mmCIF file of C-alpha atoms in Angstrom:
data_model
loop_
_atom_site.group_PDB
_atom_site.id
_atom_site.type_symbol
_atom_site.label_atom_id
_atom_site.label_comp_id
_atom_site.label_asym_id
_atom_site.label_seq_id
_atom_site.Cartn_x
_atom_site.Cartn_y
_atom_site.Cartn_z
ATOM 1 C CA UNK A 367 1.786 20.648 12.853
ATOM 2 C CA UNK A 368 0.466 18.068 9.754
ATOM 3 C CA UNK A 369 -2.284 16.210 10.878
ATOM 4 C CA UNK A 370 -3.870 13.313 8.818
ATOM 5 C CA UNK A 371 -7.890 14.265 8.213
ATOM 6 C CA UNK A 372 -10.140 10.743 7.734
ATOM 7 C CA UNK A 373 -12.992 11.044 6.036
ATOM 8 C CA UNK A 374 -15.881 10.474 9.108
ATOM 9 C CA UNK A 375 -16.067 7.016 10.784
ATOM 10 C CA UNK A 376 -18.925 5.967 8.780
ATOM 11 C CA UNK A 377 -16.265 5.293 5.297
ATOM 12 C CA UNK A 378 -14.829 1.856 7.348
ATOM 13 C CA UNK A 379 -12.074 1.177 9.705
ATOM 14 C CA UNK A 380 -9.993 0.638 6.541
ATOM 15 C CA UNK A 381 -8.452 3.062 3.445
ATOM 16 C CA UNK A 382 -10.079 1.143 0.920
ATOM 17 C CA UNK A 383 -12.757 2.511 -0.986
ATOM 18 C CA UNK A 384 -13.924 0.358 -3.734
ATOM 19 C CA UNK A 385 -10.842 -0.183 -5.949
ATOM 20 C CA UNK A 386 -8.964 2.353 -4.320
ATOM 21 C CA UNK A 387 -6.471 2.450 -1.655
ATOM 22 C CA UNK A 388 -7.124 5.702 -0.176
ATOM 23 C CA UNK A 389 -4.397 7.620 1.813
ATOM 24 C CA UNK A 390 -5.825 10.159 4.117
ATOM 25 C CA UNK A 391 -5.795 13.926 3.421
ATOM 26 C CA UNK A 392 -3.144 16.315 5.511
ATOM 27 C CA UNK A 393 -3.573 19.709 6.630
ATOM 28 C CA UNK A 394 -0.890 21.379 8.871
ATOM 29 C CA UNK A 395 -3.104 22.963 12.092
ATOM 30 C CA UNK A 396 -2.117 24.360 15.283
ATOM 31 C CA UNK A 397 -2.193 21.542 18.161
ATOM 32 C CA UNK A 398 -4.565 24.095 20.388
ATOM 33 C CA UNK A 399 -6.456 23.923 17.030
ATOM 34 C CA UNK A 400 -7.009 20.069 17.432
ATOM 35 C CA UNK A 401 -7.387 20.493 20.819
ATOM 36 C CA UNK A 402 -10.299 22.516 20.530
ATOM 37 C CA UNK A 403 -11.937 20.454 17.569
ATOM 38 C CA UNK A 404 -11.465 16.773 19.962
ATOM 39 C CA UNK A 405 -12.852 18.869 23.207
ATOM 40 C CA UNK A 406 -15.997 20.397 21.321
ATOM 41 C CA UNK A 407 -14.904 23.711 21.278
ATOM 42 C CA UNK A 408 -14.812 23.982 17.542
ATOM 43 C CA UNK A 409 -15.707 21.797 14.543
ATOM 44 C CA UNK A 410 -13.912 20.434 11.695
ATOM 45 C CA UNK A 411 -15.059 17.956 9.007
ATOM 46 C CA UNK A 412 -13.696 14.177 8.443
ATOM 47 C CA UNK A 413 -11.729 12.954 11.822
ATOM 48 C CA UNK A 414 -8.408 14.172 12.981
ATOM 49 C CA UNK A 415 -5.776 12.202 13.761
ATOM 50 C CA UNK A 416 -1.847 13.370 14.543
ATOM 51 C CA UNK A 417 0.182 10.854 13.127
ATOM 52 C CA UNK A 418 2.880 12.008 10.923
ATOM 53 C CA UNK A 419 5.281 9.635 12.123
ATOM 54 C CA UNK A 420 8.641 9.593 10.818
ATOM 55 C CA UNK A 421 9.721 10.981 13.840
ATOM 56 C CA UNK A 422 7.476 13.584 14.417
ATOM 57 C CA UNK A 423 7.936 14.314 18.179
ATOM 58 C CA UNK A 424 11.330 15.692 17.566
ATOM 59 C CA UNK A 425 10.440 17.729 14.655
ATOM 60 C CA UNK A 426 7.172 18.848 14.761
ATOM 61 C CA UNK A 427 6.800 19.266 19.071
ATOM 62 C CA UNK A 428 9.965 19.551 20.470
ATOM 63 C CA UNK A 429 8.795 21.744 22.918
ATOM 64 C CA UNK A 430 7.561 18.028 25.071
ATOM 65 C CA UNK A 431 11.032 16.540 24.291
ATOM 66 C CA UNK A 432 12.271 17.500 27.912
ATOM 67 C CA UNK A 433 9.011 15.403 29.148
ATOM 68 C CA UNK A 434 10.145 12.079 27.809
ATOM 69 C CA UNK A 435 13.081 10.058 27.885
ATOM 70 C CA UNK A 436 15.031 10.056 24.410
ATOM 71 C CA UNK A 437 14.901 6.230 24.219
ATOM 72 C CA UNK A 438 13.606 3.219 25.933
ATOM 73 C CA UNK A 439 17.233 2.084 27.735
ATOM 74 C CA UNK A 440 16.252 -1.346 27.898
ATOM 75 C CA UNK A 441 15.275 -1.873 24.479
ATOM 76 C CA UNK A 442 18.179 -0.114 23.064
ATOM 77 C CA UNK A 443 20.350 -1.973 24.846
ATOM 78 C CA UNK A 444 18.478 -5.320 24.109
ATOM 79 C CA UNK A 445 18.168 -4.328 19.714
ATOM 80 C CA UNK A 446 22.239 -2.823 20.356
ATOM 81 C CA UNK A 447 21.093 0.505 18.757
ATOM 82 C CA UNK A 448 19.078 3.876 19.314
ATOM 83 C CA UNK A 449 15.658 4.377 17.884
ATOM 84 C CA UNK A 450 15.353 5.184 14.268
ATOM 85 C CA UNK A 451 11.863 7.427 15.186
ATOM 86 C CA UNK A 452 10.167 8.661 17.992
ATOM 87 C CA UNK A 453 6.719 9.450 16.934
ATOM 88 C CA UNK A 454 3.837 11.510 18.369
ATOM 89 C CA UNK A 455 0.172 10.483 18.239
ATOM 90 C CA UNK A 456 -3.058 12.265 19.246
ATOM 91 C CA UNK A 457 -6.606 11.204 17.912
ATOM 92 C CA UNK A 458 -10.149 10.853 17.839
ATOM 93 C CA UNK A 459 -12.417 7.491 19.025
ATOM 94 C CA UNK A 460 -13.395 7.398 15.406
ATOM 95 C CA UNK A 461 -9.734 6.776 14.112
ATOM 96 C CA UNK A 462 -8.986 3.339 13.204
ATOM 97 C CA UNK A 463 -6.146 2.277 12.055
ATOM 98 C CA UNK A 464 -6.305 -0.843 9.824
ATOM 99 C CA UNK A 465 -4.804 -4.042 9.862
ATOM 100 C CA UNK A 466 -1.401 -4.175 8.698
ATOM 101 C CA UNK A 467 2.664 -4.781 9.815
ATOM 102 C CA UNK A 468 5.649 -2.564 10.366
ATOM 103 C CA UNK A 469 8.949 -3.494 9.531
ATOM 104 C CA UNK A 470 10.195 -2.048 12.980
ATOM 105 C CA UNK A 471 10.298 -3.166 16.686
ATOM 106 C CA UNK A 472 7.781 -1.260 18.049
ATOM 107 C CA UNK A 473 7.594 0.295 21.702
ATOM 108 C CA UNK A 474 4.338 1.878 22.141
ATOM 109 C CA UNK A 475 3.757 3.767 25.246
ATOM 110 C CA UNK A 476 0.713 5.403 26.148
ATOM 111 C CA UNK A 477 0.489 8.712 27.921
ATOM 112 C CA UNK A 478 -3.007 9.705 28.179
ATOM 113 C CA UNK A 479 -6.387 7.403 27.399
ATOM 114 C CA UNK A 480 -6.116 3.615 25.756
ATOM 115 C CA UNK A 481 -5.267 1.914 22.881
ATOM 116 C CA UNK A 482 -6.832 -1.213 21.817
ATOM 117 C CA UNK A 483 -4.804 -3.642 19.917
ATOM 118 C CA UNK A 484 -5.910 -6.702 18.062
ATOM 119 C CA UNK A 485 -2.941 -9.048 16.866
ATOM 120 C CA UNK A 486 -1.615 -11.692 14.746
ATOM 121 C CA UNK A 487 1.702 -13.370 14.761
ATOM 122 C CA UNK A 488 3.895 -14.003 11.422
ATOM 123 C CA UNK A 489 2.561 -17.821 11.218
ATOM 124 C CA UNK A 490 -0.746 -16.422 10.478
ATOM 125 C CA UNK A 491 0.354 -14.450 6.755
ATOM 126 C CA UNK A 492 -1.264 -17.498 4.940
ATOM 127 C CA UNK A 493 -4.891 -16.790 6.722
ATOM 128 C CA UNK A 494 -4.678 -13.061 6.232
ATOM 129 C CA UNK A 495 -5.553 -11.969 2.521
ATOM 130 C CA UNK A 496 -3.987 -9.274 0.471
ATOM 131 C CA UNK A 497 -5.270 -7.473 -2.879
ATOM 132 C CA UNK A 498 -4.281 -4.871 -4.955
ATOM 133 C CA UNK A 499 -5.395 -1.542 -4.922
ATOM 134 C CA UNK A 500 -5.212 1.837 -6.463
ATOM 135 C CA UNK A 501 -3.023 4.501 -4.518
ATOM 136 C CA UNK A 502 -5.394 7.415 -4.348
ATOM 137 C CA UNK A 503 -5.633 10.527 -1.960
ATOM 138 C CA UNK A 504 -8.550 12.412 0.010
ATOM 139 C CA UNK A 505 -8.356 15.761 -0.799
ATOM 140 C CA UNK A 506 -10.423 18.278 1.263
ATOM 141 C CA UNK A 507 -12.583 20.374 -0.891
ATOM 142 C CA UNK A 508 -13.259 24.051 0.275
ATOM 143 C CA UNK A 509 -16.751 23.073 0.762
ATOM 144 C CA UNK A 510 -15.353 20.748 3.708
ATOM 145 C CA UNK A 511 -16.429 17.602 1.431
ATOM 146 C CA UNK A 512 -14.330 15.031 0.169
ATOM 147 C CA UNK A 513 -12.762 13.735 -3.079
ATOM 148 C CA UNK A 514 -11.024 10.753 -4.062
ATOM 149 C CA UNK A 515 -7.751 11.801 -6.232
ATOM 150 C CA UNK A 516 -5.881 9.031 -8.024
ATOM 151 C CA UNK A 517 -2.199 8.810 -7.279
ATOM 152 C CA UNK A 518 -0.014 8.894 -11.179
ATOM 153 C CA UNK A 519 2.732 6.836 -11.799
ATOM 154 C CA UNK A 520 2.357 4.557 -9.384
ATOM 155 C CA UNK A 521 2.489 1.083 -8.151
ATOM 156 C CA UNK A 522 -0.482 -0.720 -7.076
ATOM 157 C CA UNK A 523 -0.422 -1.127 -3.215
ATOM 158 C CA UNK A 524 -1.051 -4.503 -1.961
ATOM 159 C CA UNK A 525 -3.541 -4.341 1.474
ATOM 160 C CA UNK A 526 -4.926 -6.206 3.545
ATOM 161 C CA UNK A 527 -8.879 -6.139 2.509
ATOM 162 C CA UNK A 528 -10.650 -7.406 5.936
ATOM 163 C CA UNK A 529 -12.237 -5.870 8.622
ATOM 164 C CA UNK A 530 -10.830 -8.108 11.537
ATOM 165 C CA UNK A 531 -13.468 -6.791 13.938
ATOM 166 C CA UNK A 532 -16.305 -8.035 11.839
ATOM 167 C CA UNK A 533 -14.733 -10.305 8.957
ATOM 168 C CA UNK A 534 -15.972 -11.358 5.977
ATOM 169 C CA UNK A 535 -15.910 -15.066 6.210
ATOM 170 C CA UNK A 536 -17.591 -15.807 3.379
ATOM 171 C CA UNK A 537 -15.331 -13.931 1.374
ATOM 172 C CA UNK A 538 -12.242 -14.527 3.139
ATOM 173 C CA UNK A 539 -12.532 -18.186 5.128
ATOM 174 C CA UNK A 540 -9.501 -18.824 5.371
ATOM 175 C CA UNK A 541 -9.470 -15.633 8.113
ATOM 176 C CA UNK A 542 -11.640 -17.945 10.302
ATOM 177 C CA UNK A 543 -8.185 -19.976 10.642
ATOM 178 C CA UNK A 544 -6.011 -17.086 12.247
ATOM 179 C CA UNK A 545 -5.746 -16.600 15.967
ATOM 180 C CA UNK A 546 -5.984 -12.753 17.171
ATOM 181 C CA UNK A 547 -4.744 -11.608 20.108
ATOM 182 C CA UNK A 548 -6.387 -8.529 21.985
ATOM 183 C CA UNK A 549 -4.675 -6.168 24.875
ATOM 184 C CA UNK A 550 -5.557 -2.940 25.847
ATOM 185 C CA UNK A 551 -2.637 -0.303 26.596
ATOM 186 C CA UNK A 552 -3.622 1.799 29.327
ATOM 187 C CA UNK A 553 -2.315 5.386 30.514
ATOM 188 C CA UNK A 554 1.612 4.423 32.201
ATOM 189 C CA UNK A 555 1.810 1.203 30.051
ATOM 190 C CA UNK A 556 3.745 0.229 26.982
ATOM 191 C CA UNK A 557 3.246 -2.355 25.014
ATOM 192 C CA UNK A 558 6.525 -4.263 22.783
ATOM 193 C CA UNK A 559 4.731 -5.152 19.246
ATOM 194 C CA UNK A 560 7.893 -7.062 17.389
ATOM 195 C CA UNK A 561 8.502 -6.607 13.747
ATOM 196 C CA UNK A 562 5.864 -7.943 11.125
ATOM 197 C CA UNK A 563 3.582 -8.677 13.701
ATOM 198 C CA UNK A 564 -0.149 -7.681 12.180
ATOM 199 C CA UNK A 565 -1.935 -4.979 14.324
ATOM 200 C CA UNK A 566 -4.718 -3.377 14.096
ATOM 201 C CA UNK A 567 -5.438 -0.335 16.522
ATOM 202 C CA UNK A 568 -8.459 1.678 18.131
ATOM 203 C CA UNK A 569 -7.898 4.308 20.786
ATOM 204 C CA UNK A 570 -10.462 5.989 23.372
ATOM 205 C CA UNK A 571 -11.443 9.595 22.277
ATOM 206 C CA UNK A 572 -8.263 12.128 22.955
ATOM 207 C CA UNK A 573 -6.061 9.277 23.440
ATOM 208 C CA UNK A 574 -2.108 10.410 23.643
ATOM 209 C CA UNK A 575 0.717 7.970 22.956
ATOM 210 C CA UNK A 576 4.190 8.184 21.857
ATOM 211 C CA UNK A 577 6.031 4.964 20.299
ATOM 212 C CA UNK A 578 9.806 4.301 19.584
ATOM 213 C CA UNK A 579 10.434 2.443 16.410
ATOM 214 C CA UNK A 580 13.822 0.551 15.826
ATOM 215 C CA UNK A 581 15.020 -0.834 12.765
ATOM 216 C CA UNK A 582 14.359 -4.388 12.264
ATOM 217 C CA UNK A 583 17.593 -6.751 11.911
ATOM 218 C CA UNK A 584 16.797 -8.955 8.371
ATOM 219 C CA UNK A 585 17.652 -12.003 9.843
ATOM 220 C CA UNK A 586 16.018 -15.273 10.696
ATOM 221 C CA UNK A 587 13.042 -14.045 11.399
ATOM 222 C CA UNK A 588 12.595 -11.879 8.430
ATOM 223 C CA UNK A 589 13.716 -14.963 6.194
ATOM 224 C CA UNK A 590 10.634 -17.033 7.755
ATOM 225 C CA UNK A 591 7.912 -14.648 6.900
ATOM 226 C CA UNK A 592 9.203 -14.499 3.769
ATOM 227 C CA UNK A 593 9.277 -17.805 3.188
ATOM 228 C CA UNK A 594 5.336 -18.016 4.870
ATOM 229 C CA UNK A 595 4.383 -15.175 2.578
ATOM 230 C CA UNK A 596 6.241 -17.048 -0.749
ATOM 231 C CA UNK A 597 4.019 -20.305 -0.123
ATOM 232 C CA UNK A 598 1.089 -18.756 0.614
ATOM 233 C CA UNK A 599 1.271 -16.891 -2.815
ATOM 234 C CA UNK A 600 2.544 -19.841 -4.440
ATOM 235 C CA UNK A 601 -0.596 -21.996 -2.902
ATOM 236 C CA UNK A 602 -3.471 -19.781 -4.423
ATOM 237 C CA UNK A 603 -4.444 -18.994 -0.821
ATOM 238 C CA UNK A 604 -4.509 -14.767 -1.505
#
C-alpha cells in the first residue's frame, strides 16, 4: 500500500524547507512491512506515515472494510449525503502534520492510540499568515538519503509558514492574536472538525485512525471566510 516517507523529525513539523514547499516522498510497502519498521523489528530511513487519503480504506485495505461501519449515520443524515472518502491512517510519533484547512466536514475517529489536535476557527484567517512557496518533492535516494526535487510547471503553493507549537512572534505577531483550541482524541472517540477550520495534528507512536470526509456545501459559511481571507489580503496583514 503507498505510504508517505518524511524526511526524520528533526526537518520541522512543517513541509517547508527554505523556499520550498516540500511534498513528502511515497513508496508503496506491505502494511506487515510498516508494521515491523513502527514496532522495531526492522528499520527504514525518514518517518512513515499511511496517509494516502482519497479514500484509501476502500481501495488500498479493503480487507478491514467489514470492521467499520460504511458511514457515520448521524452525520450523513445531518450533511443529507454519504461520505465523499473514507480514509485510512497509521503513523509514527514523529509525524506531524502541519497547520492547515480542509475543504470537507471532517469525522475523525480514532481506533488505536491518540491524536492531538490544536485548532483555530475561520475568524482567525487574518492572524494566521500565508506565503508562497515552491512545490518540490522528497525523493528517496538508493543510499536511503534525501533530495529535494523541484516540481515543473507549476503554481506556487500558498502555506501557512508557522510553527503553532512554538511560533515565531517576532516574525509573525499578529499570530499572538489567534485563539487555539487543543483536544486530544482518544482510542473509541471521534472528533467533528467542520470545514475550513485550521488544524494542526500530532499522534502517539502507532496511532490508528480512520476519518470520513464529506463535501462541504459553498454556502454562507464558505462566503464568510472568503470574505475574512479577501480583507485580510487587502489589509497588508499576510
Amino acid at each position: 500500500m503507498p505510504c508517505s516517507i518524511g524526511r526524520p523529525s528533526t526537518s520541522g513539523p512543517f513541509p517547508i524547507s527554505g523556499d520550498r514547499f516540500v511534498m513528502p516522498a511515497e513508496r508503496r510497502l506491505p502494511l506487515s512491512c510498516v508494521l515491523d519498521v513502527m514496532e522495531g523489528r526492522a528499520q527504514h530511513p525518514g518517518v512513515l506515515y499511511v496517509q494516502k487519503q482519497c479514500s484509501n480504506l476502500p481501495t488500498e485495505l479493503p480487507q478491514l472494510l467489514p470492521d467499520l461501519e460504511p458511514h457515520v449515520p448521524w452525520a450523513s443524515e445531518a450533511l443529507g449525503k454519504m461520505p465523499d472518502a473514507v480514509n485510512f491512517w497509521l503513523g509514527e510519533a514523529s509525524a506531524v502534520t502541519s497547520l492547515h484547512k480542509d475543504h470537507y466536514e471532517n469525522l475523525y475517529c480514532v481506533i488505536s492510540g491518540e491524536k492531538h489536535f490544536l485548532l483555530h476557527p475561520p475568524s482567525d484567517r487574518p492572524f494566521i499568515p500565508y506565503e508562497l512557496y515552491i512545490p518540490a518533492t522528497y525523493q528517496l535516494t538508493e543510499e536511503g538519503s534525501f533530495k529535494v526535487v523541484d516540481e515543473e510547471a507549476m503554481e506556487k503553493v500558498p502555506w501557512i509558514p508557522l510553527d503553532p507549537l512554538a511560533p515565531d512572534l517576532a516574525r509573525y505577531p499578529s499570530y499572538s492574536q489567534a485563539q487555539a483550541l487543543r483536544c486530544t482524541v482518544q482510542a473509541g472517540e471521534m472528533l467533528y472538525l467542520p470545514a475550513l477550520w485550521f488544524h494542526h495534528v500530532q499522534q502517539s507512536h502507532g496511532c490508528i485512525a480512520v476519518n470520513f470526509w464529506y463535501d462541504m456545501e459553498y454556502d454562507l459559511k464558505y462566503s464568510y471566510f472568503q470574505l475574512l481571507d479577501s480583507l485580510t489580503k487587502a489589509s497588508g496583514l499576510n
